[in-house]
Structure formats: C-alpha cells, structure tokens
Backbone as ProteinMPNN parsed JSONL, in Angstrom:
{"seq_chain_A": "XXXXXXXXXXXXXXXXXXXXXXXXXXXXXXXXXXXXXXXXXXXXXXXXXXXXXXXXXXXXXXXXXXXXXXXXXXXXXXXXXXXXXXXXXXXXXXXXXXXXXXXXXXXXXXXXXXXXXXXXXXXXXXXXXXXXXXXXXXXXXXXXXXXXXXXXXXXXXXXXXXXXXXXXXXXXXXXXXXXXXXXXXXXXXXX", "coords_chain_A": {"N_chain_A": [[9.207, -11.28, 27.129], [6.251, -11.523, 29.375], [3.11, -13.356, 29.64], [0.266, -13.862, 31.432], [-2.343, -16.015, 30.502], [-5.307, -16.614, 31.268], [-7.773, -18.753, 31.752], [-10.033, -18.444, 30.626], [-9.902, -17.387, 28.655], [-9.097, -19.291, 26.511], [-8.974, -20.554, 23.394], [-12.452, -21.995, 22.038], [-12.8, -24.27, 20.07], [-13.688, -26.811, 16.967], [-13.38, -29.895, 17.03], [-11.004, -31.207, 13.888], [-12.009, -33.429, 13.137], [-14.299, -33.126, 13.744], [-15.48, -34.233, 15.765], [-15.545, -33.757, 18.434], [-14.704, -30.82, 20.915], [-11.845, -28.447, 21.52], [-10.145, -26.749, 23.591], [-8.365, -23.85, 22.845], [-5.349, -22.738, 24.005], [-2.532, -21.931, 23.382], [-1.238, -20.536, 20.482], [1.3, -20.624, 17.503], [1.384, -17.856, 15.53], [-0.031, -17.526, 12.182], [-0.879, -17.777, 8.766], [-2.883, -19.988, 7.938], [-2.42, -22.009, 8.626], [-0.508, -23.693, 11.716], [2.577, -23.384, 13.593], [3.153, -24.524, 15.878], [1.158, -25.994, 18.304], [-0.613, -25.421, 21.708], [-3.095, -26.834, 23.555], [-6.203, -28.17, 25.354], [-8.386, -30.931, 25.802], [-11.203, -32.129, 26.001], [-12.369, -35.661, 26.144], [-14.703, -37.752, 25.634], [-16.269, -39.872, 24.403], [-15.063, -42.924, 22.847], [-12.353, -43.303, 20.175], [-11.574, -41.838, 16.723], [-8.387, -39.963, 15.921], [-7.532, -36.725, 14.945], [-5.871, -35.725, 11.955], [-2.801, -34.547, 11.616], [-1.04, -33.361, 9.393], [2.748, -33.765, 8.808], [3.7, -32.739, 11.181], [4.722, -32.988, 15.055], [3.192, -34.926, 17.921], [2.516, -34.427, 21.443], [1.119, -36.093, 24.178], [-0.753, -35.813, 27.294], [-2.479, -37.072, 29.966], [-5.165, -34.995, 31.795], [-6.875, -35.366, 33.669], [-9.259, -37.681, 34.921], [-10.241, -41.461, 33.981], [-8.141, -42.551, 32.438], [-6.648, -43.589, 28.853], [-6.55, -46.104, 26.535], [-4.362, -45.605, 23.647], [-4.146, -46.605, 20.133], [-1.422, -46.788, 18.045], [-0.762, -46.618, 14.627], [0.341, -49.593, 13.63], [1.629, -50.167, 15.962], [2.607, -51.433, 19.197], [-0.618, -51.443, 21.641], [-0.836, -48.353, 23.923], [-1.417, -47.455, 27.178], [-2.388, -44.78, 28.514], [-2.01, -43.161, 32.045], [-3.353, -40.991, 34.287], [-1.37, -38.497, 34.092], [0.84, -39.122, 32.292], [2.847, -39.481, 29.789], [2.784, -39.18, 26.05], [4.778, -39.322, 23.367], [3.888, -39.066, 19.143], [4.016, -39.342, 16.113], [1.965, -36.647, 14.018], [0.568, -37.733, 11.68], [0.285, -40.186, 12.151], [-1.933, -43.081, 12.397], [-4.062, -42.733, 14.884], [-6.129, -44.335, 17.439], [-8.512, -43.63, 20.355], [-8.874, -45.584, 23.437], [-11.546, -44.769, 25.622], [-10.566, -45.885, 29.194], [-12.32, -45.735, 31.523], [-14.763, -44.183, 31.581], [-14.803, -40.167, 30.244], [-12.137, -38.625, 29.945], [-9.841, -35.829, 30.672], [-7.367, -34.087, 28.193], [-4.046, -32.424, 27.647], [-2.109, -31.267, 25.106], [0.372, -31.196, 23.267], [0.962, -29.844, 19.86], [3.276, -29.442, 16.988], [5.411, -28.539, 14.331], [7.907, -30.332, 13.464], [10.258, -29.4, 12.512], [10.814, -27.563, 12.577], [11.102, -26.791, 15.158], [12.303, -28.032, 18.178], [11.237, -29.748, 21.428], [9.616, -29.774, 24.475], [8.5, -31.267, 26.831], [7.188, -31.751, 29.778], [6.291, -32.731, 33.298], [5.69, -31.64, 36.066], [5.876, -32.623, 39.396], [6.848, -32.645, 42.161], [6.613, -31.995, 45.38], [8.609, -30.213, 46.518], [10.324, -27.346, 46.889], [11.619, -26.138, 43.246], [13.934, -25.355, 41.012], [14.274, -24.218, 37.492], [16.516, -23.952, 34.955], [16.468, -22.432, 31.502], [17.155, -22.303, 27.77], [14.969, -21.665, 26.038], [13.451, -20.914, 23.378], [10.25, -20.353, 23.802], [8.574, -20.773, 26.68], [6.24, -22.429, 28.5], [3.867, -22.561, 31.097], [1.674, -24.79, 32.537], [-0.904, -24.719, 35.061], [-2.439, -27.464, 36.695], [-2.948, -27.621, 38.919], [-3.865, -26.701, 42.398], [-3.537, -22.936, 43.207], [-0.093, -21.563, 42.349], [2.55, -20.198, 43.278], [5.139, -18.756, 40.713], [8.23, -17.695, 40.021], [9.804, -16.186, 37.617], [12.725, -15.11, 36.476], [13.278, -12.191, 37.338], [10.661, -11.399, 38.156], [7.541, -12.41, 39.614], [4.644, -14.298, 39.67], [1.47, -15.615, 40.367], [-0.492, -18.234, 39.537], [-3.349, -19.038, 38.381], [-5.128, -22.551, 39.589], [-5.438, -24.185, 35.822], [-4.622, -22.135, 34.683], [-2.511, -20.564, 32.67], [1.33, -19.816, 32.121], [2.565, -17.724, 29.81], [6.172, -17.338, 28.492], [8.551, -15.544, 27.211], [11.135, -15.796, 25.332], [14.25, -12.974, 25.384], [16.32, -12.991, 25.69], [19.478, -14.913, 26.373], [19.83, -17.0, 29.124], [16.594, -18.632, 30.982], [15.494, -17.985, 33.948], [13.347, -19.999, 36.231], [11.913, -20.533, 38.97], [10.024, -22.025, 41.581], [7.562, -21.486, 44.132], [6.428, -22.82, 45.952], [5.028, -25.27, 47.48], [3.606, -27.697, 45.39], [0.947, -30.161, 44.914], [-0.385, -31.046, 42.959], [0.814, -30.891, 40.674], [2.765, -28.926, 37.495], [2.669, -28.252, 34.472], [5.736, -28.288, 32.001], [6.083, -26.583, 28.949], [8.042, -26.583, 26.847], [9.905, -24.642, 23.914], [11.895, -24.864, 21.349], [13.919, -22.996, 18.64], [14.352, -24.09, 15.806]], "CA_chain_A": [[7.828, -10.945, 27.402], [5.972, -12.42, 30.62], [2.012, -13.139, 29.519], [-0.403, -15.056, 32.309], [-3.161, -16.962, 29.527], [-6.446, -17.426, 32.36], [-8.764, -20.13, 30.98], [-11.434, -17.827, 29.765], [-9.191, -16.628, 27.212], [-8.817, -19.987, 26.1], [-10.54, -20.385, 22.555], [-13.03, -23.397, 21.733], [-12.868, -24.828, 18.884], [-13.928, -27.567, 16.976], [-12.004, -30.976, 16.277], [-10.639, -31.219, 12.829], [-12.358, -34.846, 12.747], [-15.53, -32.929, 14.118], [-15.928, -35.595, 17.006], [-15.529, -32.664, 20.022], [-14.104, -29.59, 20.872], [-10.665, -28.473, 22.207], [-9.984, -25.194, 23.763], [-7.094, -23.662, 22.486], [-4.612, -22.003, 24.916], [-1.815, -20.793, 22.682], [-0.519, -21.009, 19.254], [1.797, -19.936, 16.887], [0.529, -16.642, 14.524], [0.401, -18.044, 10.825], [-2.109, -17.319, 7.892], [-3.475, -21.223, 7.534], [-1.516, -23.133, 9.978], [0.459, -23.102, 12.97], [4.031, -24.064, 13.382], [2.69, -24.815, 17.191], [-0.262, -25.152, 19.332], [-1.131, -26.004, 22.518], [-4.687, -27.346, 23.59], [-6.339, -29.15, 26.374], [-9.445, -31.33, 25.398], [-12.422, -33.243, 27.038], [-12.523, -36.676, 25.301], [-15.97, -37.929, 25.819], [-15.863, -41.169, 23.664], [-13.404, -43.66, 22.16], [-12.668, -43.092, 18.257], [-9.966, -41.758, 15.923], [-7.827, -38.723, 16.233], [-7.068, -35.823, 13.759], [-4.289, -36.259, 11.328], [-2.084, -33.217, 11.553], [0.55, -34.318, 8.483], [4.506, -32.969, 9.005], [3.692, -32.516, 12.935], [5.025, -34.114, 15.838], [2.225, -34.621, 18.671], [2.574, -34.949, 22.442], [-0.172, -35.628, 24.587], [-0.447, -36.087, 28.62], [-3.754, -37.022, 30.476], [-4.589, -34.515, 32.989], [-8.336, -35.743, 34.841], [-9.889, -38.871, 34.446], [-9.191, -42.759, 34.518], [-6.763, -42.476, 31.184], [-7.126, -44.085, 27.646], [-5.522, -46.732, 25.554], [-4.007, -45.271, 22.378], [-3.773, -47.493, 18.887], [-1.005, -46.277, 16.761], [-0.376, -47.324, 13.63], [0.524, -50.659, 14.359], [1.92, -50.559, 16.805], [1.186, -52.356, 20.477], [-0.983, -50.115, 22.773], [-0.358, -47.766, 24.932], [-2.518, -46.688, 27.938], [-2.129, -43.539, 29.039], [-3.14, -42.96, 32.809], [-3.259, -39.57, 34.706], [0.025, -37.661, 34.353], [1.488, -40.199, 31.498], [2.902, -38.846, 28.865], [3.09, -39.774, 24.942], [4.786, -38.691, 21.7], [3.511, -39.931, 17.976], [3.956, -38.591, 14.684], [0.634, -36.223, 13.826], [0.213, -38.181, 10.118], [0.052, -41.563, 12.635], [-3.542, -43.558, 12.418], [-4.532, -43.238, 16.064], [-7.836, -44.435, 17.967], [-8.154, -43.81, 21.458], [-10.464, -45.988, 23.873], [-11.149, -44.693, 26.894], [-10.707, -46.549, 30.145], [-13.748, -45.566, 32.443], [-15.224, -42.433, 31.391], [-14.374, -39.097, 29.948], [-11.022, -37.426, 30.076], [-9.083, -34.452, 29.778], [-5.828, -34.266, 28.031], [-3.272, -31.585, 27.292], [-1.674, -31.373, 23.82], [1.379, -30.159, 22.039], [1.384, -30.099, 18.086], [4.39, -28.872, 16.756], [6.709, -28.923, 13.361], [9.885, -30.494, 13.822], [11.092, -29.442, 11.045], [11.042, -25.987, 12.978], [11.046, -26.403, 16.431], [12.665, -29.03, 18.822], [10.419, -29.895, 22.37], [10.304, -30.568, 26.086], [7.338, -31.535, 27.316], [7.143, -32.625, 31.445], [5.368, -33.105, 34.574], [6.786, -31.46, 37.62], [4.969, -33.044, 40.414], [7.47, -32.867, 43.131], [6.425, -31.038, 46.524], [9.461, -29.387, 46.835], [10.831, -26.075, 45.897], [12.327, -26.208, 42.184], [14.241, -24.326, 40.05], [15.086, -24.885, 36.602], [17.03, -22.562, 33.743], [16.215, -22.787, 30.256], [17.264, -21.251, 27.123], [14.373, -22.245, 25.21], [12.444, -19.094, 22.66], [9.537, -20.085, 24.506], [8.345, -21.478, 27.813], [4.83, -22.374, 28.831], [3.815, -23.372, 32.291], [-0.02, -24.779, 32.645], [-1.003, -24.985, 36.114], [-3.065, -28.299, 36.555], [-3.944, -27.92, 40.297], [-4.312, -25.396, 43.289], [-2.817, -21.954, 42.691], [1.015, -21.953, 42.755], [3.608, -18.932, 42.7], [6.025, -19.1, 39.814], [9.131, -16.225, 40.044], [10.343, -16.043, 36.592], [13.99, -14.022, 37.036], [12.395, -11.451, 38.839], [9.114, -11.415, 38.434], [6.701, -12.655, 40.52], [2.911, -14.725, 39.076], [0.469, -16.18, 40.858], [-0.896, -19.239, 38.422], [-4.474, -20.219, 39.125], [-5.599, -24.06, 38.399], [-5.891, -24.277, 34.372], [-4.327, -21.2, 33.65], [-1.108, -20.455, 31.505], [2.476, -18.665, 31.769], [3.911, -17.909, 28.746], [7.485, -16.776, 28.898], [9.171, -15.508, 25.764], [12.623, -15.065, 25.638], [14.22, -11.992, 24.964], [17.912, -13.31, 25.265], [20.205, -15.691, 27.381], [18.809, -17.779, 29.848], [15.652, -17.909, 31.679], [15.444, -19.062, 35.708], [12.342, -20.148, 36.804], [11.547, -21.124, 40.491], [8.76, -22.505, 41.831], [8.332, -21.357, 45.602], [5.406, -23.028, 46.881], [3.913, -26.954, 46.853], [2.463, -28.335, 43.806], [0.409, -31.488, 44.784], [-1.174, -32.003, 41.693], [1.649, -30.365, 39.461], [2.243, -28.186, 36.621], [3.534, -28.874, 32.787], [6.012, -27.089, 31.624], [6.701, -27.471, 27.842], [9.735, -25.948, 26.059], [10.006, -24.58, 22.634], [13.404, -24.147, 20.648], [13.753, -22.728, 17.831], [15.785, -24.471, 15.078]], "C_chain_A": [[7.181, -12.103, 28.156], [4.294, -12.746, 30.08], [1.417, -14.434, 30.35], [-1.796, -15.246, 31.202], [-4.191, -17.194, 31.23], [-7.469, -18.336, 30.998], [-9.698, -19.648, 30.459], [-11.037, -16.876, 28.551], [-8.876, -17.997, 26.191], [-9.861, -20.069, 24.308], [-10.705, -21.28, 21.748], [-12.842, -23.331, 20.765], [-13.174, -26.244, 17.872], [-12.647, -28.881, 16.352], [-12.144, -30.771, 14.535], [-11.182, -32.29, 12.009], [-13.807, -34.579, 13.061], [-16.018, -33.557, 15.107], [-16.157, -34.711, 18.279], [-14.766, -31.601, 19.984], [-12.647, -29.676, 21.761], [-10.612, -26.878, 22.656], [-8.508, -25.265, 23.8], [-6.009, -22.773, 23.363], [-3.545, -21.395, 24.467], [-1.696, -21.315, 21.218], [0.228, -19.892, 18.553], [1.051, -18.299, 15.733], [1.241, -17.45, 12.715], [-0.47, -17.434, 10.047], [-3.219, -18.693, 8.259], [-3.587, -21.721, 8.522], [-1.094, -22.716, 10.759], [1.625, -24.101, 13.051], [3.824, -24.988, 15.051], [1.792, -24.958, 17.665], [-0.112, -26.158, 20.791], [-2.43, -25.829, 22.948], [-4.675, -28.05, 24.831], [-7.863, -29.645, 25.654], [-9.659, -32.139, 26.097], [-12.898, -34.249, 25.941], [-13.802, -37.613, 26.106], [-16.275, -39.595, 25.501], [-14.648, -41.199, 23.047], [-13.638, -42.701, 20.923], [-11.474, -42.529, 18.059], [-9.486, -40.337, 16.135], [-7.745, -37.98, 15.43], [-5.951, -36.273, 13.588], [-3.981, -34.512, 11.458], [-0.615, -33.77, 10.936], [1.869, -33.204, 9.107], [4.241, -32.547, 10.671], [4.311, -33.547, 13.659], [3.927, -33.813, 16.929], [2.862, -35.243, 20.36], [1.6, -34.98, 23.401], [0.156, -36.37, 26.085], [-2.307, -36.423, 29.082], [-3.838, -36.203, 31.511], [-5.742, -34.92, 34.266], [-9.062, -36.953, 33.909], [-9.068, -40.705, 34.279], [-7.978, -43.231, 33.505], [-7.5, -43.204, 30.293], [-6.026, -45.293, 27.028], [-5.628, -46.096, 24.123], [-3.663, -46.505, 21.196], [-3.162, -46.37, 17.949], [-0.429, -46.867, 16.089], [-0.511, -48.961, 14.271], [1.551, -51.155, 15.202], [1.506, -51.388, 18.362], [0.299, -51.329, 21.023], [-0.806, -49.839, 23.687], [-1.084, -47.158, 25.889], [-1.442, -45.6, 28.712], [-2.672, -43.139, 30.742], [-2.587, -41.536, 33.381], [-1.577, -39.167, 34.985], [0.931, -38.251, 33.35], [1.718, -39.133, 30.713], [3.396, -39.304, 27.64], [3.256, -39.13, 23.913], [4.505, -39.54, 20.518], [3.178, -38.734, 17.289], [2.571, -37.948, 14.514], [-0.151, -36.846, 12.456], [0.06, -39.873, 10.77], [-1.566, -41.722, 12.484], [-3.546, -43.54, 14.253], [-5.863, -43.399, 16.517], [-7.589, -44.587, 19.388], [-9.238, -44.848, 22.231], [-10.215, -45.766, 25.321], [-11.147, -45.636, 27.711], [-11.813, -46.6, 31.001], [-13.987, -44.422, 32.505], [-14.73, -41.519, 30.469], [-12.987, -38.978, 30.659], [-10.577, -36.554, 29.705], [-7.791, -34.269, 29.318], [-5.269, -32.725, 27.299], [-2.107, -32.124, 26.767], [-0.561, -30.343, 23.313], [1.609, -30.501, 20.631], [2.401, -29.132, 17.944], [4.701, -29.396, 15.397], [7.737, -29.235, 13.476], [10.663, -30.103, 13.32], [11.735, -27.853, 11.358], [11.647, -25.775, 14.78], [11.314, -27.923, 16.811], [11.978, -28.469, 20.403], [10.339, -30.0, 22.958], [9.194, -30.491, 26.432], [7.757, -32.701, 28.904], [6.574, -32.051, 32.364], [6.146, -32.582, 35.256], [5.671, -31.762, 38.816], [5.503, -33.216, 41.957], [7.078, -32.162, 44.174], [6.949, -30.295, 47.22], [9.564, -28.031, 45.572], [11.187, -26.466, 44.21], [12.729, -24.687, 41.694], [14.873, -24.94, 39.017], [15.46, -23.367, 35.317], [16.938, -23.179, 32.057], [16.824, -21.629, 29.286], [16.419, -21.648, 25.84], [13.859, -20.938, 24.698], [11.237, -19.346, 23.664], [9.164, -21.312, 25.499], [6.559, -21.243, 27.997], [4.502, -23.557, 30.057], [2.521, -23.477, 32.457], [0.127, -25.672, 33.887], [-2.201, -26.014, 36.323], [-3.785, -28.489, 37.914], [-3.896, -26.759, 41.078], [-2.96, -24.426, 42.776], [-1.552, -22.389, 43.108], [1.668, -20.468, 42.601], [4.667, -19.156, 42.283], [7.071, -18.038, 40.06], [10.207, -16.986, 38.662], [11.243, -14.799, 36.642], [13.683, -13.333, 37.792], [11.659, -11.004, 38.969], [8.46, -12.767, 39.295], [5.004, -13.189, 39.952], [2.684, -15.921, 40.038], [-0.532, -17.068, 39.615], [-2.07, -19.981, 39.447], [-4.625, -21.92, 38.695], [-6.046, -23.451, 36.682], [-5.31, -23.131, 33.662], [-2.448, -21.48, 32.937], [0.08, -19.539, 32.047], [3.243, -18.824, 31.082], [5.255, -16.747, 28.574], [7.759, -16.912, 27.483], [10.084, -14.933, 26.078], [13.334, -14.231, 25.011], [15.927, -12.352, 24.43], [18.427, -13.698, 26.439], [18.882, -16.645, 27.949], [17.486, -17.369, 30.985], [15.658, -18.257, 32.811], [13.838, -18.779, 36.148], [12.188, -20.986, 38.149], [9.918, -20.677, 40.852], [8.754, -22.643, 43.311], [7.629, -22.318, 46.403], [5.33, -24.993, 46.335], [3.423, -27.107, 45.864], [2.061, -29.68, 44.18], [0.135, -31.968, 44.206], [-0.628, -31.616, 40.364], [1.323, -29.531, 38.208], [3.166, -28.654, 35.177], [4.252, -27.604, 32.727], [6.807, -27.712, 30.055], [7.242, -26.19, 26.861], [9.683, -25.98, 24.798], [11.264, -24.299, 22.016], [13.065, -23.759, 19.383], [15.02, -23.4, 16.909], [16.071, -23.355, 14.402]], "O_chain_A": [[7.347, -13.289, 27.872], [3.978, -11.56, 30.174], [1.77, -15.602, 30.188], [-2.376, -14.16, 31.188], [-3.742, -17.863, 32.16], [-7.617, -18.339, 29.776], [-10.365, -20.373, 29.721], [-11.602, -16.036, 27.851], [-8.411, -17.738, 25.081], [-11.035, -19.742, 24.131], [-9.882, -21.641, 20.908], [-12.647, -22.208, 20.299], [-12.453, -27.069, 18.431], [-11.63, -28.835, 15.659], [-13.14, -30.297, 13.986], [-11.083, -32.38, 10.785], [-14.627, -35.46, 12.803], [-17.216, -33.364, 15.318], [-17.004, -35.065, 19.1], [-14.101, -31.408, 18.966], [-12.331, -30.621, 22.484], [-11.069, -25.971, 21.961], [-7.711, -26.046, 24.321], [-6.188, -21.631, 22.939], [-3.331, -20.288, 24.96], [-2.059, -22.446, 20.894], [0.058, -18.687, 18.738], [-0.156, -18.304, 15.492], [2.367, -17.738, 12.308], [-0.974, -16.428, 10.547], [-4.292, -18.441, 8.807], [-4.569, -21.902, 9.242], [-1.065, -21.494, 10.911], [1.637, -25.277, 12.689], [4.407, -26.059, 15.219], [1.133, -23.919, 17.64], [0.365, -27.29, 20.875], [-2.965, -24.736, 22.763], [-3.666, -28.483, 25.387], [-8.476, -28.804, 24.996], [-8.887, -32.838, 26.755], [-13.631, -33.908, 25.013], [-13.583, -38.082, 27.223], [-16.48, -40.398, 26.411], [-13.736, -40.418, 22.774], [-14.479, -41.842, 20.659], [-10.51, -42.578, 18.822], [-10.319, -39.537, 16.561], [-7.973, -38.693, 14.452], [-5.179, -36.889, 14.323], [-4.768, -33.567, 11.399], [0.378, -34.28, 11.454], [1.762, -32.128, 9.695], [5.11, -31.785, 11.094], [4.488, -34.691, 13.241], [3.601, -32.63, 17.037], [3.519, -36.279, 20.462], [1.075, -33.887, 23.611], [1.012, -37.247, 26.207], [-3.221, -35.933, 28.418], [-2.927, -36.285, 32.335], [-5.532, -34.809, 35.473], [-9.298, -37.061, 32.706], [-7.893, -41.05, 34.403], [-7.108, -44.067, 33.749], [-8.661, -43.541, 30.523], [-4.804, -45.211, 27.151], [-6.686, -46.036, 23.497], [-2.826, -47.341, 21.536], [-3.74, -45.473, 17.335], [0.421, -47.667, 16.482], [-1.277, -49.359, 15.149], [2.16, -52.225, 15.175], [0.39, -51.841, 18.618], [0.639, -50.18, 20.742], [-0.576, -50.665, 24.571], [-1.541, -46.09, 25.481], [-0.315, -45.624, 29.208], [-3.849, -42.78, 30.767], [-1.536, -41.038, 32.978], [-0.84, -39.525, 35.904], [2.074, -37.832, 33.534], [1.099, -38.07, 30.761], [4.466, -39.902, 27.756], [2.381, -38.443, 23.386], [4.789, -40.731, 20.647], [2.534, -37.712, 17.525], [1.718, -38.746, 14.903], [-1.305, -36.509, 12.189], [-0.25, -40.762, 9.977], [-2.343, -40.767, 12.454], [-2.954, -44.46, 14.816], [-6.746, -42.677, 16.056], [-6.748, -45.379, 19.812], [-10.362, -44.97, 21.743], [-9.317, -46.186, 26.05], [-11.745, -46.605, 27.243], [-12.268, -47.728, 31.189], [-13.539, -43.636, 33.339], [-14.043, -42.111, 29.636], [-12.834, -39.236, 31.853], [-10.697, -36.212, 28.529], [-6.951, -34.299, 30.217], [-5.977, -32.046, 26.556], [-1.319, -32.928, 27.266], [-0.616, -29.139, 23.061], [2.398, -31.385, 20.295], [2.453, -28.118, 18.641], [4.369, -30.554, 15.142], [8.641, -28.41, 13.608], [11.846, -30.354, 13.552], [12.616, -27.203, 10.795], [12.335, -24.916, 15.332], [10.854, -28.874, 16.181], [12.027, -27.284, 20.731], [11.195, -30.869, 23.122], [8.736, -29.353, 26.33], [8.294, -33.801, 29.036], [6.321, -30.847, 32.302], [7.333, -32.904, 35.21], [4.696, -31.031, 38.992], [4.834, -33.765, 42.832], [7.275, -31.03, 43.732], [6.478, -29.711, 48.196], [9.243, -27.79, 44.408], [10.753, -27.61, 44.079], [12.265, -23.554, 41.824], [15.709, -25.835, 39.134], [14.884, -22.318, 35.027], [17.353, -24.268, 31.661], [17.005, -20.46, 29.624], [16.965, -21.918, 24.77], [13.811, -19.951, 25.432], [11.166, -18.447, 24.501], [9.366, -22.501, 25.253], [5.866, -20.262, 27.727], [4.707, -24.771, 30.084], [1.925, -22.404, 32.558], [0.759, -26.719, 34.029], [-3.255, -25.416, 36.109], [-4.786, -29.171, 38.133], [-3.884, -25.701, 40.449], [-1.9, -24.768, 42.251], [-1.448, -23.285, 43.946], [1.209, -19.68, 41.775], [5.463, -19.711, 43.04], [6.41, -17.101, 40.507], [11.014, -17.915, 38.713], [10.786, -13.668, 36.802], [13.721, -13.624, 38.988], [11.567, -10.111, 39.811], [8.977, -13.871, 39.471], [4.178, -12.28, 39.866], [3.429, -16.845, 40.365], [-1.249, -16.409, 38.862], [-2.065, -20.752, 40.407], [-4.256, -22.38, 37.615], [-6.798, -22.506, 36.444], [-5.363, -22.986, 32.441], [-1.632, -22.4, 32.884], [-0.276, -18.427, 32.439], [4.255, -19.524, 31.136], [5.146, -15.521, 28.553], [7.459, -17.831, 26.721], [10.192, -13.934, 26.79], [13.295, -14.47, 23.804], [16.52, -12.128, 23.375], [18.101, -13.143, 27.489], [17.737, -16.905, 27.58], [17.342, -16.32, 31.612], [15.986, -19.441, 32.74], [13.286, -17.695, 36.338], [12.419, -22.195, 38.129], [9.121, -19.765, 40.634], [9.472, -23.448, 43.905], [8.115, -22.673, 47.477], [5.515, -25.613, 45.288], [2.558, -26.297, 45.53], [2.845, -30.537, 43.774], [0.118, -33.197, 44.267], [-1.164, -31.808, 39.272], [0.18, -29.34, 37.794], [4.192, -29.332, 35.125], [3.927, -26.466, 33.065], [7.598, -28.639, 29.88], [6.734, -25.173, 26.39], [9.458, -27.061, 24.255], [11.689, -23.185, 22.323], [11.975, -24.113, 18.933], [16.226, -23.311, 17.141], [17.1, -23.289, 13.729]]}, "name": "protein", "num_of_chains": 1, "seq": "XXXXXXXXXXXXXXXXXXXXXXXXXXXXXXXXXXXXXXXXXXXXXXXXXXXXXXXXXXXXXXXXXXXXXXXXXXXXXXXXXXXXXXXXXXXXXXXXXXXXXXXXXXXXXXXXXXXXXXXXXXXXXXXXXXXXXXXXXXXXXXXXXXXXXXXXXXXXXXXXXXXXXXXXXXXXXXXXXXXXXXXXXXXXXXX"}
C-alpha cells in the first residue's frame, strides 16, 4: 500500500514537556503509545527535550542555523542543517539553539520492535535504491520531486510524505528528477 501524507494532514500536537508543538506526520496505531512516530517540529527556544523511556530517537535539522544538543554527559553535539543524530529517548537532553529558530524532523521508535534507517539523499543525480524494509517513508524537504515506486508514479510536494508499505519482497524506488535540497528517507523493519 502506496499513501502520499500532504502537510495539512499532518496533526499538531502538543510537546510532552509542553514547551511547543510538533506536527505529527505518521505513527504507528496503538491504544496509549506508539511503537513509532514520525514528527517534524519548530524549536523556538533552547531547553530540555521529552523523555520517551524504552525508545530510540533520531533527529535531523531541516531549516535554520542548527542547535547544540547536551546528552547525558556526554560532549556536545551541534547539529547543523542536514546533520543527523541518534540518542536513547530516556537520555537527559537540552538543546541550545545556534541563531534562531529551527525545524527538525524526528523518528521515535522501539527497538525492541523495530530496527531503523534514517538518511539524507541530497545528491542531484538520478537514484535508485531497493529495500525490503515493512515500511518506507520518503519526506520531501524541498521543490517538488517525482518518486516511481515499482511502478507507480508520485509527484511529492515540499513537506509532504510517501508512505510505502510493503506487501512482500522487495521494494525499488527511483528518483527521476533533481533534488537540490533533498529528501529523507527512513526505513522501518520489523523484528
């Protein structure tokens, strides 16, 4: 099953720490929880992050001058546009931004369920890549692009979504056109 996610389907919500909102772009179906989600959020000010215990978190910057992350104690890590960082969801983090507001796009996940692929394709050439992941999700971060998933055919505006669910075997995705300002594409397995 092929589903294109546009951005006005996305649905706000508030942080868990109450500090700002995130609009939610997919997630797993649960009662409570979710075994998954993905999110993009507008980080406004510094300050601390939600704990999300037994999760693993990955987070990318996608507009703005990036952030330094404090986790645990570890050293810090600045994040700048297109970076990308994993840390436990039960980690202490505090972010501070660099110069301004940014926007970042988020994968929470269970590991305990699901193994991850989270990446940047920013290249200006054609691609094609084959996966045999349960699910695929491609968020288009800049001017429209055309995706041909086996043999279909989507047109992906800026900000929107294609989520690919796999029915069985592998999936081939090619990417026909330019991407200047790239698109994520992040991979779900199922253990």
């Amino acid at each position: 099953m092929i589903e294109l996610i546009r951005a006005d389907q996305y649905t706000k919500m508030l942080w868990k720490n109450g500090a700002g909102f995130t609009l939610e772009i997919a997630r797993s179906q649960g009662e409570a929880d979710f075994d998954w989600r993905i999110s993009m959020a507008d980080v406004t000010t510094s300050g601390p992050f939600s704990l999300f215990p037994s999760k693993q978190r990955i987070i990318s910057v996608l507009d703005g001058q990036g952030m330094v992350l404090h986790v645990d104690d570890l050293p810090a890590k600045k994040l700048n546009q297109g970076d990308i960082f994993a840390f436990d969801g039960e980690s202490q983090v505090k972010s501070e931004l660099v110069d301004g507001a940014i926007r970042d796009l988020n994968l929470i996940y269970d590991p305990a369920k699901f193994h991850a692929r989270f990446q940047r394709l920013n290249d200006a050439a054609e691609q094609t890549f084959i996966s045999s992941a349960d699910l695929i999700f491609i968020f288009n971060q800049g001017a429209e692009t055309e995706v041909n998933v086996d043999d279909h055919s989507f047109q992906i505006a800026a900000t929107e979504t294609l989520k690919i669910e796999k029915n069985s075997g592998l999936t081939s995705v090619h990417f026909t056109q330019n991407q200047p300002n790239g698109c994520y594409v992040i991979e779900l397995i199922q253990r």
